[in-house]
XYZ file of C-alpha atoms in Angstrom:
507
model
C 5.817 0.326 28.227
C 2.709 -1.529 28.097
C 1.525 -3.349 24.928
C -1.594 -2.675 23.350
C -3.350 0.204 20.375
C -5.207 2.326 22.232
C -4.480 5.734 20.631
C -3.415 4.413 16.865
C -1.914 7.621 15.198
C -2.871 6.949 10.949
C -0.273 8.146 8.373
C -3.209 8.917 6.641
C -3.158 12.303 8.661
C -6.933 11.553 9.008
C -9.170 9.547 10.934
C -10.270 6.462 9.191
C -13.142 4.422 9.699
C -13.891 1.052 7.705
C -16.939 0.932 6.420
C -15.784 -3.166 5.605
C -18.271 -5.733 7.125
C -15.775 -7.749 8.968
C -16.356 -7.930 13.016
C -12.240 -7.767 12.823
C -13.046 -4.267 12.238
C -14.839 -1.686 14.302
C -18.212 -2.643 14.760
C -21.290 -0.884 12.804
C -23.468 2.116 14.090
C -26.261 1.051 16.132
C -29.788 2.312 15.734
C -31.035 4.833 17.624
C -33.124 3.786 20.951
C -36.540 2.393 19.573
C -36.026 1.200 16.234
C -35.512 -1.944 15.217
C -34.307 -3.563 12.314
C -35.332 -7.107 10.756
C -33.417 -9.575 12.672
C -34.764 -12.681 10.413
C -31.378 -13.834 8.154
C -31.523 -13.965 3.669
C -28.488 -16.078 3.182
C -27.719 -16.154 -0.250
C -28.592 -19.333 -1.976
C -27.261 -20.667 -5.494
C -29.790 -22.240 -8.133
C -28.056 -25.667 -9.595
C -29.028 -23.369 -13.035
C -26.873 -20.322 -11.828
C -29.721 -18.120 -10.362
C -29.855 -16.500 -7.134
C -32.323 -16.512 -4.617
C -32.310 -16.386 -0.969
C -32.603 -19.378 2.145
C -33.120 -18.960 5.608
C -30.638 -20.617 8.560
C -32.839 -24.287 7.808
C -31.754 -23.651 3.868
C -36.030 -22.866 3.138
C -35.929 -21.133 -0.190
C -37.492 -17.581 0.634
C -36.988 -15.680 -2.207
C -36.664 -17.822 -5.793
C -33.556 -17.722 -7.446
C -34.436 -15.503 -10.229
C -31.505 -13.193 -10.221
C -28.296 -13.894 -12.358
C -26.297 -11.909 -9.838
C -27.225 -10.788 -6.013
C -25.582 -9.179 -2.691
C -26.072 -9.793 0.941
C -28.527 -7.991 2.739
C -27.794 -4.977 4.600
C -28.992 -4.914 8.475
C -31.389 -2.852 7.226
C -33.123 -5.701 5.058
C -31.921 -4.812 1.578
C -30.075 -6.220 -0.997
C -28.539 -5.591 -4.464
C -29.751 -7.770 -6.965
C -29.291 -8.245 -11.034
C -31.360 -9.365 -13.680
C -30.868 -11.176 -17.334
C -30.227 -7.316 -18.460
C -27.406 -6.806 -16.423
C -29.542 -3.867 -14.953
C -29.196 -3.605 -10.989
C -32.063 -2.869 -8.705
C -32.834 -3.497 -4.766
C -35.050 -5.962 -2.971
C -36.848 -6.109 0.580
C -36.224 -9.185 2.268
C -39.903 -10.233 0.821
C -38.245 -10.305 -2.450
C -40.310 -7.191 -3.702
C -38.828 -4.389 -5.432
C -37.656 -1.123 -3.946
C -35.756 0.613 -6.828
C -36.665 -1.511 -10.050
C -34.020 -3.193 -12.612
C -33.123 0.469 -14.247
C -28.957 1.170 -13.480
C -25.839 0.773 -13.852
C -24.577 0.124 -10.745
C -26.125 0.705 -7.316
C -23.969 0.139 -4.262
C -25.651 0.189 -0.434
C -24.470 1.750 2.959
C -25.990 1.764 6.024
C -26.047 4.981 8.563
C -28.067 4.064 11.850
C -31.517 2.669 11.064
C -31.026 4.285 7.350
C -30.280 2.671 4.195
C -28.347 4.906 1.904
C -28.392 3.745 -1.678
C -26.253 4.866 -4.480
C -27.511 4.302 -7.717
C -26.005 5.279 -11.220
C -27.960 5.742 -14.630
C -26.158 6.540 -17.827
C -27.592 7.883 -20.852
C -26.426 9.970 -23.936
C -26.968 13.756 -24.363
C -26.285 15.320 -27.722
C -26.235 18.886 -26.951
C -23.343 18.649 -25.355
C -21.434 20.200 -28.574
C -18.761 21.261 -26.638
C -17.520 17.412 -25.544
C -17.867 16.149 -28.683
C -15.146 13.710 -29.623
C -13.087 14.148 -32.932
C -13.057 10.968 -35.169
C -9.519 10.410 -36.310
C -10.658 7.865 -38.789
C -12.844 10.236 -40.832
C -11.985 10.760 -44.416
C -13.084 13.440 -46.563
C -12.857 10.915 -49.483
C -14.932 8.153 -47.936
C -12.499 5.838 -47.809
C -13.113 5.571 -43.756
C -15.942 2.755 -42.544
C -17.463 5.663 -40.194
C -18.277 8.987 -42.212
C -18.758 11.272 -38.912
C -16.109 13.752 -38.253
C -17.462 14.095 -34.619
C -18.544 11.879 -32.306
C -21.714 13.337 -30.631
C -22.954 11.000 -28.522
C -21.579 12.532 -25.077
C -21.960 9.620 -22.459
C -23.551 11.107 -19.307
C -24.201 9.683 -15.731
C -27.041 10.471 -13.644
C -25.894 9.595 -10.061
C -28.292 10.132 -6.720
C -28.470 8.866 -3.500
C -31.373 8.145 -1.871
C -32.813 7.122 1.755
C -34.551 3.460 0.939
C -37.096 3.643 4.379
C -38.361 7.651 3.194
C -37.710 8.000 -0.326
C -35.666 11.162 0.877
C -33.226 12.273 -1.744
C -29.683 13.779 -0.162
C -27.893 14.017 -3.416
C -28.414 14.400 -7.333
C -25.628 15.218 -9.798
C -25.013 13.732 -13.448
C -21.350 14.014 -14.537
C -19.415 12.529 -17.014
C -20.429 8.532 -17.379
C -16.261 7.954 -17.222
C -15.662 9.580 -14.151
C -19.093 8.512 -12.233
C -17.318 5.529 -10.536
C -17.589 5.485 -6.672
C -19.080 9.005 -7.103
C -19.725 10.991 -3.970
C -20.137 8.261 -1.778
C -18.162 8.248 1.011
C -20.181 7.415 3.473
C -18.435 7.459 7.567
C -20.860 7.222 10.513
C -20.477 9.441 13.074
C -21.717 7.723 16.511
C -25.107 6.904 16.288
C -26.343 9.605 14.776
C -24.961 11.601 12.690
C -22.648 11.001 9.509
C -20.675 12.333 6.526
C -21.312 11.900 3.279
C -18.378 13.119 1.075
C -17.904 17.194 2.964
C -21.621 17.544 4.007
C -22.549 16.559 7.730
C -25.902 14.939 8.613
C -28.150 13.973 11.570
C -30.504 11.334 11.660
C -34.145 12.221 12.684
C -37.701 10.126 13.159
C -39.227 11.481 9.979
C -35.999 12.077 7.867
C -32.079 13.255 6.994
C -31.360 16.287 7.801
C -27.784 18.390 6.871
C -26.614 20.118 9.061
C -23.195 21.320 7.724
C -21.700 21.517 4.563
C -17.481 21.877 3.268
C -16.264 19.517 6.321
C -12.603 18.741 5.466
C -12.391 16.228 8.094
C -13.168 14.615 12.345
C -10.417 15.886 14.862
C -9.371 14.279 17.769
C -12.038 14.932 20.304
C -15.118 14.233 17.959
C -14.794 17.515 16.387
C -14.847 18.493 12.734
C -12.954 20.680 10.512
C -14.557 22.709 8.494
C -13.701 24.730 5.531
C -14.730 28.348 5.573
C -13.203 30.540 2.297
C -9.669 29.843 2.363
C -9.656 29.202 6.292
C -11.045 27.054 8.959
C -13.283 26.785 12.085
C -13.679 23.990 14.355
C -17.541 22.877 14.343
C -19.613 20.283 16.892
C -21.666 17.519 15.337
C -24.733 19.595 15.526
C -22.758 22.252 12.958
C -22.446 24.681 15.533
C -19.186 26.547 15.959
C -17.141 25.635 19.081
C -15.600 28.838 19.357
C -14.207 32.340 17.187
C -10.735 31.000 16.564
C -10.051 30.482 12.771
C -7.287 28.828 11.494
C -5.209 28.469 8.311
C -3.584 26.573 6.585
C 0.325 26.595 6.331
C 3.403 24.977 3.954
C 5.736 25.250 6.854
C 6.098 24.270 10.669
C 8.118 27.133 12.399
C 9.965 27.298 15.685
C 13.246 28.058 17.163
C 16.178 26.591 18.361
C 18.815 28.803 20.394
C 16.737 31.639 19.530
C 17.452 30.849 15.699
C 14.390 30.701 13.787
C 13.838 27.009 12.031
C 11.002 26.799 9.440
C 10.310 23.057 8.272
C 8.222 22.187 5.198
C 5.808 20.166 5.246
C 2.384 18.740 3.349
C -0.284 16.577 3.583
C 0.397 14.876 0.218
C 1.873 11.626 0.747
C 3.751 12.081 -2.674
C 5.754 15.205 -1.933
C 9.096 15.353 -0.280
C 8.375 17.301 2.573
C 7.808 15.990 5.347
C 4.307 14.440 5.954
C 1.688 16.906 8.198
C -1.002 19.082 7.947
C -0.506 22.274 9.829
C -2.712 25.032 10.808
C -1.902 28.343 12.577
C -4.213 30.903 14.438
C -4.580 34.231 14.295
C -2.172 34.309 17.453
C 0.556 32.206 15.433
C -0.064 28.797 17.400
C 0.390 25.914 15.259
C -1.530 22.886 15.230
C -0.806 19.444 13.697
C -3.947 18.022 12.088
C -5.980 16.744 13.481
C -4.738 17.145 17.435
C -6.274 20.903 17.700
C -5.872 20.235 22.146
C -2.195 21.571 21.675
C 0.481 24.064 19.876
C 3.703 22.542 18.533
C 6.183 24.357 20.544
C 7.678 27.700 19.623
C 11.017 26.926 21.368
C 12.980 23.461 21.230
C 15.907 22.064 23.121
C 19.039 22.052 20.993
C 20.530 18.305 21.385
C 17.727 15.511 20.882
C 18.992 12.033 21.444
C 21.846 10.001 21.776
C 23.197 12.947 20.913
C 21.631 14.085 17.426
C 21.105 17.484 17.239
C 17.347 19.121 17.065
C 17.283 20.588 13.964
C 18.783 17.261 12.286
C 15.633 15.641 14.015
C 13.239 18.190 12.873
C 14.900 18.271 8.553
C 15.122 15.093 8.649
C 11.546 14.515 9.911
C 9.160 12.545 7.463
C 5.894 12.389 9.688
C 5.270 14.646 12.674
C 1.908 13.490 14.519
C 0.278 15.009 17.667
C 0.239 12.278 20.426
C -3.488 11.532 21.504
C -4.011 12.371 25.458
C -0.407 13.811 26.143
C 1.401 16.931 26.046
C 4.215 15.087 23.149
C 4.133 15.185 19.334
C 5.744 11.817 17.414
C 8.354 12.548 14.628
C 9.383 10.342 12.650
C 13.279 10.760 11.531
C 15.658 9.774 9.280
C 19.204 8.606 10.799
C 21.593 9.022 8.529
C 24.397 7.611 10.451
C 22.513 4.517 11.094
C 20.647 4.258 7.357
C 17.293 3.946 9.384
C 13.992 5.530 10.677
C 13.933 6.668 14.453
C 10.678 7.819 16.504
C 11.556 10.667 19.032
C 9.266 12.620 21.220
C 8.897 16.053 21.771
C 6.625 18.116 24.202
C 4.962 21.163 24.215
C 7.603 22.896 26.389
C 10.356 21.850 23.668
C 11.783 19.294 25.753
C 13.019 15.626 23.568
C 11.496 12.229 25.130
C 12.515 8.973 23.687
C 10.201 6.664 25.836
C 6.311 7.354 25.805
C 4.384 8.360 29.141
C 3.818 5.332 31.518
C 0.215 6.264 31.600
C -0.600 6.349 27.980
C -0.471 3.411 24.858
C -0.569 4.213 21.366
C 0.818 2.931 18.137
C 1.949 4.599 14.591
C 0.285 2.937 11.739
C 0.218 2.871 7.876
C -3.101 2.880 6.303
C -2.856 -0.889 5.698
C -3.249 -1.358 9.517
C 0.723 -2.452 9.600
C 2.470 -0.926 13.277
C 5.372 1.335 12.349
C 5.798 1.883 15.872
C 6.923 0.601 17.698
C 9.213 -1.698 17.151
C 7.871 -5.548 16.212
C 10.082 -6.388 18.945
C 8.706 -4.732 21.960
C 5.590 -7.023 21.257
C 6.918 -10.517 19.712
C 10.310 -11.465 20.978
C 13.153 -12.229 18.787
C 14.150 -15.549 20.130
C 9.959 -16.285 19.031
C 10.784 -16.344 15.416
C 12.508 -19.127 14.046
C 16.173 -19.019 12.508
C 16.672 -17.470 9.675
C 12.969 -15.768 9.954
C 12.006 -11.793 10.544
C 9.398 -10.329 11.283
C 8.440 -7.987 7.886
C 4.969 -6.587 9.526
C 2.547 -6.653 12.194
C -0.883 -5.139 13.305
C -3.286 -5.269 15.993
C -6.300 -7.248 16.058
C -7.868 -6.861 19.514
C -6.309 -5.905 22.874
C -3.336 -8.544 23.225
C -3.193 -10.321 19.789
C -1.593 -9.741 16.795
C -1.544 -10.756 13.404
C 2.344 -11.130 12.553
C 3.612 -11.475 8.885
C 7.462 -13.405 8.847
C 9.662 -13.588 5.718
C 12.399 -15.677 4.257
C 14.064 -15.019 1.398
C 10.893 -14.122 -1.025
C 8.867 -16.912 1.182
C 6.128 -15.217 4.104
C 4.256 -16.967 6.700
C 1.483 -15.286 9.079
C 0.554 -16.325 12.411
C -0.975 -14.905 15.674
C 0.767 -13.957 18.434
C -0.300 -13.531 22.466
C 1.559 -10.364 23.775
C -0.517 -11.398 27.267
C 0.968 -14.968 27.104
C 3.882 -14.100 25.297
C 3.542 -17.341 23.080
C 2.216 -18.211 20.103
C -1.907 -17.899 19.355
C -1.467 -19.396 16.062
C 2.184 -20.537 14.810
C 3.068 -18.847 11.370
C 2.444 -21.759 9.108
C 0.506 -20.701 6.376
C 1.510 -17.938 3.412
C -1.847 -15.993 4.133
C -4.290 -15.305 7.198
C -7.678 -13.090 8.003
C -9.642 -12.614 11.096
C -13.257 -12.923 9.807
C -15.132 -12.644 13.328
C -13.064 -11.983 15.841
C -15.753 -12.428 18.701
C -16.116 -15.884 17.250
C -12.667 -16.686 16.306
C -13.371 -17.768 12.656
C -10.107 -16.690 10.436
C -9.851 -18.015 7.038
C -5.908 -18.726 5.660
C -3.825 -19.990 2.381
C -1.638 -22.423 2.779
C 0.509 -21.711 -0.346
C 0.448 -18.551 -2.245
C -1.339 -20.341 -5.275
C -3.667 -21.853 -2.489
C -7.635 -22.234 -1.827
C -9.073 -20.553 0.946
C -10.189 -22.878 3.746
C -11.658 -21.839 7.587
C -9.669 -22.173 10.556
C -11.288 -21.424 14.516
C -8.594 -19.977 16.649
C -10.383 -21.201 19.944
C -10.633 -24.616 19.453
C -7.295 -24.467 16.853
C -8.743 -26.499 14.149
C -9.359 -26.099 10.301
C -13.376 -26.314 10.342
C -13.277 -26.648 6.278
C -9.948 -27.028 4.404
C -8.890 -25.248 1.801
C -11.509 -25.325 -1.354
C -12.581 -21.609 -1.970
C -11.492 -19.261 -4.512
C -12.084 -16.593 -1.348
C -14.230 -16.187 1.997
C -15.804 -12.999 3.145
C -16.914 -11.816 6.895
C -20.570 -12.470 6.082
C -19.778 -15.697 5.135
C -20.837 -15.699 1.426
C -17.832 -17.884 -0.456
C -16.600 -17.682 -3.644
C -16.171 -21.044 -5.267
C -15.412 -22.385 -9.404
C -17.756 -24.808 -10.438
C -17.156 -26.808 -13.488
C -20.308 -26.042 -14.950
C -21.364 -22.554 -14.606
C -17.822 -21.058 -13.695
C -17.213 -18.949 -10.622
C -20.169 -18.662 -8.299
C -21.112 -17.109 -4.779
C -22.889 -18.381 -1.563
C -23.554 -18.565 1.615
C -21.808 -21.300 3.955
C -22.817 -21.997 7.398
C -19.285 -22.225 9.538
C -20.832 -24.227 12.525
C -22.527 -26.649 10.233
C -20.313 -26.702 7.071
C -23.753 -26.641 4.933
C -23.178 -25.144 2.071
C -26.150 -22.966 0.463
C -26.576 -23.993 -3.026
C -28.425 -26.712 -5.146
C -26.016 -29.123 -6.382
C -25.805 -29.779 -9.748
C -26.504 -33.056 -11.916
């Protein structure tokens, strides 16, 4: 079997696309052809008095330090800043306010060549009497310091999502202030021109952002989308058009037959349920599909003998995950082997035949949301003799084609390193408590020697420590968190190549 992660199977039962700035993750969506973004870099700069501004690559101040806090500029040229009254606004690269200091929270996301700003403004509404809060400290004799029977100040929040380049509002909702955090700002790019915002599909055009469809459940294999229609579902393309007239309904059991006897397997997409993890959708003809794979139906009949003499019904009844294997005619089952007291991974094809090994022309991994690989076992990639005696591999994840981040453990002590599967050796020996890739292309990583240590910078291609541990955190965009005895915890940019700190040293 070849090593790799061309087709990761996520236990989240949904395709997950990260919006992290880390270059070790998925690359950002590129603007449409002909569109350009501002290439002049502005870096976070800290003045001696604790105020924030921005400087260019030569550390010349281009936006004077006047903000209580400030964020990194997006690729489209906008940044969130905070004034002394703890209000947030947004500036462009000229330093001009494009969103005034008015909001409790502002978050920015880039979709193609557009910038989406989620703003949140809080206010009090006394007319919502059904939300008045009873005050238990009220006393009819007047002994209480608060003479009110009800608190009539109902806290509300107005949440909006606006396209900064066109001032177009694509979402506006008034909600209870206590539940407004993160309200409706799940942005997932879909290629170059489309994105999902919550359960709605949008397309970037030259003039505005166009809404194409609502009630999108999620993306499925092959780039299509699953749309909820009443009590059922259908598949649509990225233009919001149905791909066929087939309708699907979600079922709570997976049905098959063994030796002519029917078998029903309870399933659930809720991670807290005790049932097998799978979302099963059936069409009108009774074919059953395991979300997000609609390319093949689960077999209606299955061979009685599975693997290693274990009966098929035992494998199916103890399964904790069922997922389609992309690009194959097989399904993966993760089931608990009670005799061995561990989890096994077994495959069954659409004809109902069992397999232990994946097809030679397909590589895949089974991963959990953190990115750690559950299958294949770590021993398939990192040989046992590569780990020192007394240590064991606790987790591993794929960073690049042949590079793996590996965590080893002995008792309560953990160490992390980087394994090169192509060379069959450690690229970075597991000597530190924690490591994290910041920029894979340039080869920069951050590391902590011990559990309570500070963070330093390491350059993997040259095998050298660029910056010794001195920061409380390091981000992929070059900003660091640093404790200053006079200012407390601060943030500023650090040039990885020159190690220059973009801050004015206090006297």
